XYZ file of C-alpha atoms in Angstrom:
437
model
C -23.518 16.682 -2.428
C -19.816 16.492 -3.420
C -17.772 13.571 -2.305
C -15.042 14.201 0.273
C -12.811 11.528 -1.244
C -12.370 12.178 -4.963
C -10.128 9.752 -6.798
C -10.322 11.407 -10.224
C -9.719 15.133 -10.715
C -10.561 15.695 -14.351
C -11.994 13.927 -17.312
C -11.074 14.866 -20.864
C -12.731 12.614 -23.382
C -11.618 9.100 -22.578
C -8.635 10.273 -20.519
C -8.655 10.781 -16.765
C -6.101 12.335 -14.486
C -5.738 10.933 -10.998
C -5.920 13.149 -7.921
C -2.399 14.197 -6.935
C -3.324 14.159 -3.239
C -4.597 10.597 -3.460
C -1.531 9.566 -5.456
C 0.885 11.181 -3.002
C -0.830 9.672 0.034
C -0.996 6.267 -1.625
C 2.653 6.310 -2.684
C 3.833 7.533 0.718
C 1.883 4.935 2.687
C 2.859 2.140 0.298
C 6.588 2.892 0.441
C 6.376 3.585 4.186
C 4.762 0.197 4.749
C 7.461 -1.538 2.695
C 10.235 0.335 4.486
C 8.909 -0.155 8.026
C 8.103 -3.811 7.342
C 11.597 -4.428 5.990
C 13.451 -2.617 8.778
C 11.414 -3.993 11.685
C 11.368 -7.589 10.489
C 15.024 -7.493 9.469
C 15.875 -6.346 12.988
C 13.632 -9.046 14.465
C 15.105 -11.765 12.228
C 18.646 -10.621 12.985
C 17.992 -10.533 16.726
C 16.279 -13.925 16.615
C 19.237 -15.419 14.722
C 21.814 -13.877 17.028
C 19.955 -14.760 20.227
C 18.861 -18.167 18.845
C 15.236 -17.611 19.811
C 11.804 -17.757 18.206
C 10.867 -17.483 15.348
C 14.119 -18.212 13.470
C 14.975 -21.079 15.784
C 11.602 -22.678 15.079
C 11.997 -22.248 11.318
C 15.706 -23.102 11.143
C 16.606 -25.164 14.249
C 20.200 -25.699 13.118
C 21.136 -22.077 13.804
C 21.289 -23.092 17.488
C 23.217 -26.333 16.980
C 26.633 -26.667 18.621
C 29.524 -28.652 17.210
C 30.993 -31.650 18.990
C 32.304 -35.149 18.319
C 30.297 -38.274 17.572
C 31.349 -41.928 17.522
C 29.653 -44.046 14.872
C 28.493 -47.341 16.374
C 26.801 -48.827 13.323
C 25.536 -47.935 9.822
C 22.484 -49.253 7.965
C 20.018 -48.659 5.107
C 16.305 -48.645 5.975
C 13.555 -49.275 3.450
C 10.804 -46.640 3.596
C 7.907 -45.688 1.369
C 5.333 -48.081 -0.064
C 5.495 -51.391 -1.875
C 4.790 -49.678 -5.182
C 7.331 -46.895 -4.626
C 10.065 -48.122 -2.298
C 12.699 -45.701 -1.045
C 15.899 -46.345 0.895
C 17.232 -44.159 3.702
C 20.890 -44.288 4.877
C 21.471 -43.941 8.634
C 24.290 -44.062 11.164
C 24.019 -44.829 14.872
C 25.900 -41.925 16.512
C 27.027 -41.679 20.115
C 27.831 -38.283 21.651
C 29.313 -37.934 25.097
C 28.198 -34.885 27.104
C 29.074 -34.017 30.705
C 25.623 -34.877 32.021
C 25.149 -38.130 30.054
C 25.682 -39.932 26.741
C 23.192 -39.833 23.861
C 22.654 -42.335 21.051
C 20.630 -41.745 17.894
C 20.140 -43.078 14.375
C 20.740 -40.069 12.140
C 22.526 -38.515 9.188
C 20.902 -35.147 8.441
C 18.021 -33.279 10.055
C 16.132 -33.296 6.742
C 15.583 -36.900 5.703
C 17.226 -38.026 2.459
C 16.136 -41.157 0.538
C 17.252 -42.929 -2.632
C 15.528 -44.982 -5.279
C 17.869 -47.971 -4.908
C 19.556 -49.621 -1.945
C 22.929 -49.418 -3.712
C 22.711 -45.623 -3.931
C 21.868 -45.431 -0.230
C 24.920 -47.509 0.730
C 27.100 -45.317 -1.500
C 25.867 -42.315 0.461
C 27.323 -43.905 3.598
C 30.779 -44.318 2.072
C 33.294 -42.613 4.315
C 31.454 -43.374 7.542
C 33.162 -46.227 9.415
C 31.916 -47.765 12.679
C 34.194 -46.942 15.605
C 35.521 -43.779 13.985
C 35.035 -40.278 15.394
C 33.350 -37.653 13.200
C 32.164 -34.058 13.713
C 28.598 -34.027 15.007
C 26.118 -31.271 15.848
C 23.251 -31.137 18.308
C 20.779 -28.756 19.921
C 21.954 -28.166 23.521
C 18.331 -27.955 24.709
C 17.340 -31.357 23.301
C 20.429 -33.310 22.262
C 18.729 -36.729 22.146
C 16.416 -35.675 19.280
C 18.788 -33.430 17.320
C 22.093 -35.244 16.704
C 23.258 -34.901 13.062
C 26.446 -35.730 11.179
C 25.765 -33.230 8.377
C 24.323 -29.747 8.715
C 21.696 -28.575 6.238
C 22.601 -25.236 4.562
C 20.210 -22.504 5.713
C 19.467 -21.163 2.234
C 15.940 -20.257 3.300
C 17.282 -17.938 5.993
C 19.379 -16.054 3.459
C 16.360 -15.779 1.146
C 14.345 -14.253 3.997
C 17.043 -11.658 4.684
C 17.402 -10.932 0.957
C 13.653 -10.318 0.586
C 13.522 -8.107 3.688
C 16.526 -6.062 2.541
C 14.898 -5.618 -0.871
C 11.834 -4.218 0.928
C 14.099 -1.729 2.710
C 15.816 -0.645 -0.515
C 12.639 -0.349 -2.601
C 10.627 1.309 0.169
C 13.470 3.655 1.155
C 14.195 4.880 -2.364
C 10.506 5.309 -3.144
C 9.792 7.087 0.134
C 12.708 9.516 -0.197
C 11.716 10.278 -3.784
C 8.088 10.903 -2.781
C 9.031 13.138 0.157
C 11.459 15.215 -1.885
C 8.809 15.857 -4.534
C 6.034 16.509 -2.026
C 6.536 20.278 -2.024
C 6.830 20.752 -5.808
C 3.771 20.764 -7.993
C 3.622 19.947 -11.693
C 2.537 23.515 -12.440
C 5.518 24.804 -10.476
C 8.025 22.779 -12.478
C 6.491 23.923 -15.761
C 6.526 27.552 -14.631
C 10.211 27.334 -13.688
C 11.157 26.196 -17.164
C 8.966 28.832 -18.799
C 10.048 31.698 -16.533
C 13.745 30.904 -16.883
C 13.639 32.003 -20.538
C 12.598 35.554 -19.555
C 15.042 36.080 -16.674
C 18.115 38.192 -17.008
C 21.256 36.119 -17.011
C 23.082 38.649 -14.862
C 21.404 40.456 -12.002
C 22.811 43.391 -10.078
C 23.850 42.241 -6.616
C 25.661 43.690 -3.666
C 29.390 42.950 -3.671
C 30.167 40.776 -0.667
C 33.400 42.631 -0.009
C 31.563 45.945 0.386
C 29.116 44.736 3.056
C 30.518 41.436 4.347
C 28.122 41.376 7.332
C 24.981 41.451 5.140
C 23.916 37.949 4.048
C 24.037 37.223 0.343
C 20.609 36.679 -1.204
C 21.819 34.550 -4.099
C 20.116 31.435 -2.743
C 16.852 33.350 -2.356
C 16.681 34.647 -5.917
C 17.740 31.638 -7.952
C 14.196 30.290 -8.275
C 11.758 32.065 -10.621
C 8.172 32.620 -9.589
C 4.971 31.833 -11.470
C 3.349 35.267 -10.966
C 6.087 37.431 -9.460
C 9.846 37.691 -9.902
C 11.095 35.230 -7.283
C 9.819 32.218 -5.408
C 11.142 32.221 -1.859
C 12.606 28.938 -0.570
C 11.079 27.346 2.489
C 13.282 27.451 5.589
C 12.678 23.830 6.610
C 11.323 21.616 3.871
C 8.437 19.343 4.957
C 10.128 16.535 3.080
C 13.288 16.782 5.179
C 11.277 17.041 8.403
C 9.365 13.909 7.466
C 12.626 12.195 6.577
C 14.059 13.054 10.008
C 10.896 11.711 11.682
C 11.156 8.572 9.585
C 14.801 7.975 10.527
C 14.012 8.314 14.240
C 11.043 5.951 13.902
C 13.137 3.361 12.113
C 16.070 3.484 14.520
C 13.810 3.244 17.556
C 11.644 0.560 15.949
C 14.700 -1.543 15.159
C 15.896 -1.275 18.747
C 12.414 -2.090 20.055
C 12.208 -5.124 17.771
C 15.455 -6.513 19.224
C 14.204 -6.060 22.817
C 10.789 -7.510 21.943
C 12.092 -10.614 20.202
C 14.640 -11.263 22.980
C 11.991 -10.982 25.708
C 9.469 -13.075 23.783
C 12.049 -15.784 23.091
C 12.835 -16.118 26.791
C 9.133 -16.373 27.664
C 8.575 -19.072 25.028
C 11.596 -20.977 26.329
C 10.072 -20.995 29.819
C 12.802 -18.804 31.284
C 11.311 -15.277 31.377
C 13.546 -12.297 32.035
C 11.210 -9.836 33.759
C 13.674 -6.936 33.701
C 14.084 -7.338 29.937
C 10.296 -7.572 29.563
C 9.800 -4.366 31.566
C 12.298 -2.575 29.301
C 10.776 -4.042 26.127
C 7.199 -2.917 26.822
C 7.750 0.885 26.976
C 10.344 0.666 24.193
C 7.802 -1.028 21.946
C 5.130 1.495 22.956
C 7.429 4.408 22.021
C 8.205 2.721 18.688
C 4.483 2.389 17.888
C 3.928 6.012 18.918
C 6.812 7.139 16.679
C 5.377 5.231 13.721
C 1.936 6.725 14.416
C 3.430 10.227 14.592
C 5.233 9.729 11.291
C 2.072 8.531 9.557
C 0.169 11.448 11.110
C 2.771 13.896 9.799
C 2.505 12.327 6.354
C -1.271 12.675 6.448
C -1.062 16.318 7.551
C 1.538 17.245 4.971
C -0.323 15.573 2.118
C -3.642 17.052 3.250
C -2.184 20.552 3.524
C -0.026 20.282 0.421
C 2.826 22.583 -0.616
C 2.897 26.268 0.295
C 4.387 28.716 -2.190
C 5.370 32.330 -1.524
C 6.544 34.676 -4.273
C 7.810 38.227 -4.028
C 8.058 41.007 -6.574
C 11.651 42.003 -5.798
C 14.592 41.050 -3.632
C 16.470 42.147 -1.515
C 14.070 44.273 0.512
C 14.636 47.823 1.806
C 13.069 49.607 4.793
C 10.142 51.850 3.841
C 9.566 50.169 0.489
C 6.446 48.250 -0.569
C 6.446 44.888 -2.331
C 3.909 42.449 -3.673
C 3.713 38.931 -2.271
C 1.794 36.124 -3.871
C 0.845 33.083 -1.777
C -0.382 29.718 -3.042
C -1.637 26.897 -0.848
C -2.488 23.499 -2.289
C -4.082 20.470 -0.691
C -7.567 19.326 0.297
C -8.941 20.898 3.443
C -11.183 23.516 4.986
C -9.008 26.353 6.242
C -10.112 28.303 9.276
C -7.326 30.845 8.956
C -4.256 31.472 6.824
C -2.002 34.185 8.216
C 1.164 35.766 6.771
C 3.477 37.459 9.249
C 6.670 39.496 8.831
C 9.100 38.560 11.593
C 12.543 39.751 12.663
C 14.638 37.669 15.071
C 17.934 38.306 16.797
C 20.249 35.337 17.396
C 23.305 35.253 19.658
C 25.927 32.603 20.354
C 27.999 32.924 23.516
C 30.013 31.027 26.100
C 28.505 30.207 29.468
C 31.256 28.634 31.490
C 32.594 25.918 29.226
C 29.336 25.497 27.301
C 28.465 27.156 23.998
C 24.887 28.428 24.039
C 22.654 29.908 21.362
C 19.557 31.989 21.981
C 17.017 33.550 19.640
C 14.620 36.380 20.462
C 11.814 37.759 18.326
C 12.210 41.540 18.195
C 9.586 42.441 15.577
C 6.349 40.880 14.337
C 3.734 42.382 12.039
C 0.760 40.836 10.307
C 0.978 41.151 6.530
C -2.315 39.513 5.576
C -4.930 37.082 6.836
C -7.575 34.995 5.063
C -10.373 33.142 6.846
C -13.039 30.559 6.134
C -12.248 29.033 2.734
C -11.928 25.561 1.273
C -9.078 24.183 -0.825
C -9.862 21.431 -3.298
C -7.476 19.171 -5.243
C -6.288 20.917 -8.385
C -7.709 24.262 -7.158
C -5.124 25.818 -4.799
C -5.786 28.948 -2.781
C -4.121 31.971 -4.404
C -3.917 35.544 -3.137
C -1.907 38.702 -3.801
C -0.976 41.025 -0.917
C 1.124 44.113 -0.210
C 4.162 43.975 2.056
C 6.026 46.939 3.535
C 9.186 46.792 5.591
C 8.873 49.435 8.347
C 11.107 52.479 8.001
C 14.112 52.528 10.280
C 14.201 48.740 10.561
C 17.486 47.015 11.256
C 18.913 45.320 8.173
C 19.834 41.648 7.978
C 23.112 40.922 9.697
C 25.383 37.952 10.219
C 28.645 37.540 12.126
C 30.387 34.795 14.055
C 28.352 35.340 17.232
C 25.355 37.520 16.298
C 22.748 37.600 13.572
C 19.583 39.431 12.531
C 17.161 37.275 10.548
C 14.081 38.421 8.644
C 11.455 36.000 7.409
C 7.871 35.667 6.239
C 5.862 33.030 8.101
C 2.707 31.403 6.717
C 0.575 29.916 9.511
C -2.258 27.544 8.628
C -5.113 26.566 10.923
C -7.307 23.966 9.203
C -9.891 21.359 10.132
C -9.050 18.115 11.952
C -6.792 20.119 14.298
C -4.253 20.627 11.535
C -1.850 23.441 12.416
C 1.276 24.133 10.384
C 3.772 26.964 10.217
C 6.115 27.432 7.271
C 8.900 30.019 7.183
C 10.427 31.748 4.168
C 13.681 33.676 4.797
C 14.235 37.093 3.251
C 17.129 39.564 3.305
C 16.669 43.243 4.205
C 19.382 45.679 3.099
C 20.079 49.079 4.701
C 18.133 51.971 3.200
C 21.283 53.916 2.370
C 22.569 51.040 0.251
C 19.791 51.586 -2.271
C 20.753 55.238 -2.522
C 24.350 54.312 -3.254
C 23.323 51.835 -5.900
């Protein structure tokens, strides 16, 4: 019985080639995890620093310290450590006067500093004179235990932010690179280089000045096919759709992290803000749902794999027949793969002071359908079909306020409730144009 999860595709002697599906899924989830971890925890750390709440306040208490004035009452050097390894700690008795009461504490820095000799400890106290006023810092929530004359640099906080930002950069670059290459197979790239040698450098095209309302098909014929003349571009790349989903997830997750850390900090401080908590809960739930949807989209796209559609000639003319070649990669059991020829009319108009756009499907015809087959890694589904544009059909058209769009749509219905629809635009010229040419 074959395994569902196959890590290795082929074996040639002592060399193995890894499954591209497994590699793509692994890369995408790895970079996604880095990116989401970096963005969410950067937002949480930034919010915690700005709001002076947990966890940054627990790790770096001095971020919440406020500056004031302290009067030194006395200075001393205290012997600490053991008899075998004595250490000497310099201290100053500092008085701070606050509106509610005065506080007195032996201190110098929050992190204790000691010296090997008593002389070095006294030298550390040079510049501190009893009776003089010096800048002093304290935690407003517990001033008696937090008075300091010198603040400790928060280098650790900057290291945390640097590491988190590096996660964002590495994960973001890797994720964008993986998504952009998701729809292009190795075979496809090799075929492009090979096919380019046999293409004509100049191809007869319709002068734009002669028929300015007919869309130019230059962007539809600049990619050579593997079997047929041209490979049609996809209307909305799965990589860009995933990127848009990712951006929304990150923006919402960052906002949710700020709300969550603010609400949690108030609860830990014993002063809960119930309105903030009520807002934070659904915001966090939506963020988790957005992350789940993104990961689900990644899983679907990598399971389905890229869809390729090639055509024997372009542009198309009413009444003429053409060959189309479809390829579908991935790893799945397909219930139905359907290719449809569709024509849509789009209009842009003013309604009051609003600009509205509407699209209506005016023609739909099934080109081909395949049912009940399985796609395995390294063995994409391939099929060749005939396509005919009906006679008397309206040609492609584009103006400032109206347009006629033709496209081929590949609809996939696979197992695990996977349903995808991918559109490939085409251009249909008037029948009389071919006669003129």
